Amino acid sequence: MRQFISRIIKPWLALAATAALVGITQQGCTKDADAAKAPAVPEKRENGVRVVELSVTEKGYEPSPVSLKKGEPVKLVVTRKTDHTCATEVVMDGYDINTPLPLDQPVEIAFTPKESGKLVYGCAMNKMISGVFMVD
């Protein structure tokens, strides 16, 4: 039995682990490359506050990246549209945001970006599923 495990099972486990790491690395590289070119998201405003609508799909938080301005108040309206992801909340470090996202219910989250640069938000599993705000 030990020989079977050593010869057959261990190589398959190593192959699966390598494939998983390559997938995670490629996903991270794609998101970082995309973060440099934030697409224009239609601007909506309510009482001078920018409103950004985000969806959680099987692809993650969409749209991403989104351009924001430092010091400009923002209201996120986040709707989780799938149950096939671990992104059942939004966590944003440095802003004390850890908000549950019930399925198919829009959730409003207000904050004001404090610093310029890349602001990553995501799920509670160390932002395995994440989105990016590019703050100017």
Short mmCIF file of C-alpha atoms in Angstrom, two decimals, residues 17 24 26 39 47 49 53 61 75 85 87 95 98 101 119 126 133 135:
data_model
loop_
_atom_site.label_atom_id
_atom_site.label_comp_id
_atom_site.label_asym_id
_atom_site.label_seq_id
_atom_site.Cartn_x
_atom_site.Cartn_y
_atom_site.Cartn_z
CA ALA A 17 -0.84 21.64 -5.90
CA ILE A 24 -3.66 31.65 -8.31
CA GLN A 26 -1.96 33.91 -13.03
CA PRO A 39 -12.27 51.40 -17.05
CA ASN A 47 -26.50 64.63 -2.76
CA VAL A 49 -21.84 61.59 -2.99
CA GLU A 53 -22.67 49.87 -8.06
CA TYR A 61 -16.38 41.70 -7.61
CA LYS A 75 -21.50 55.06 -1.47
CA THR A 85 -18.29 32.06 -4.32
CA ALA A 87 -17.34 36.45 -1.39
CA TYR A 95 -11.74 51.53 6.86
CA ASN A 98 -16.60 44.06 7.17
CA LEU A 101 -23.72 40.52 1.58
CA LEU A 119 -7.08 50.01 -2.51
CA ASN A 126 -7.71 36.93 3.11
CA PHE A 133 -10.19 50.78 -6.37
CA VAL A 135 -7.58 56.18 -5.90
#
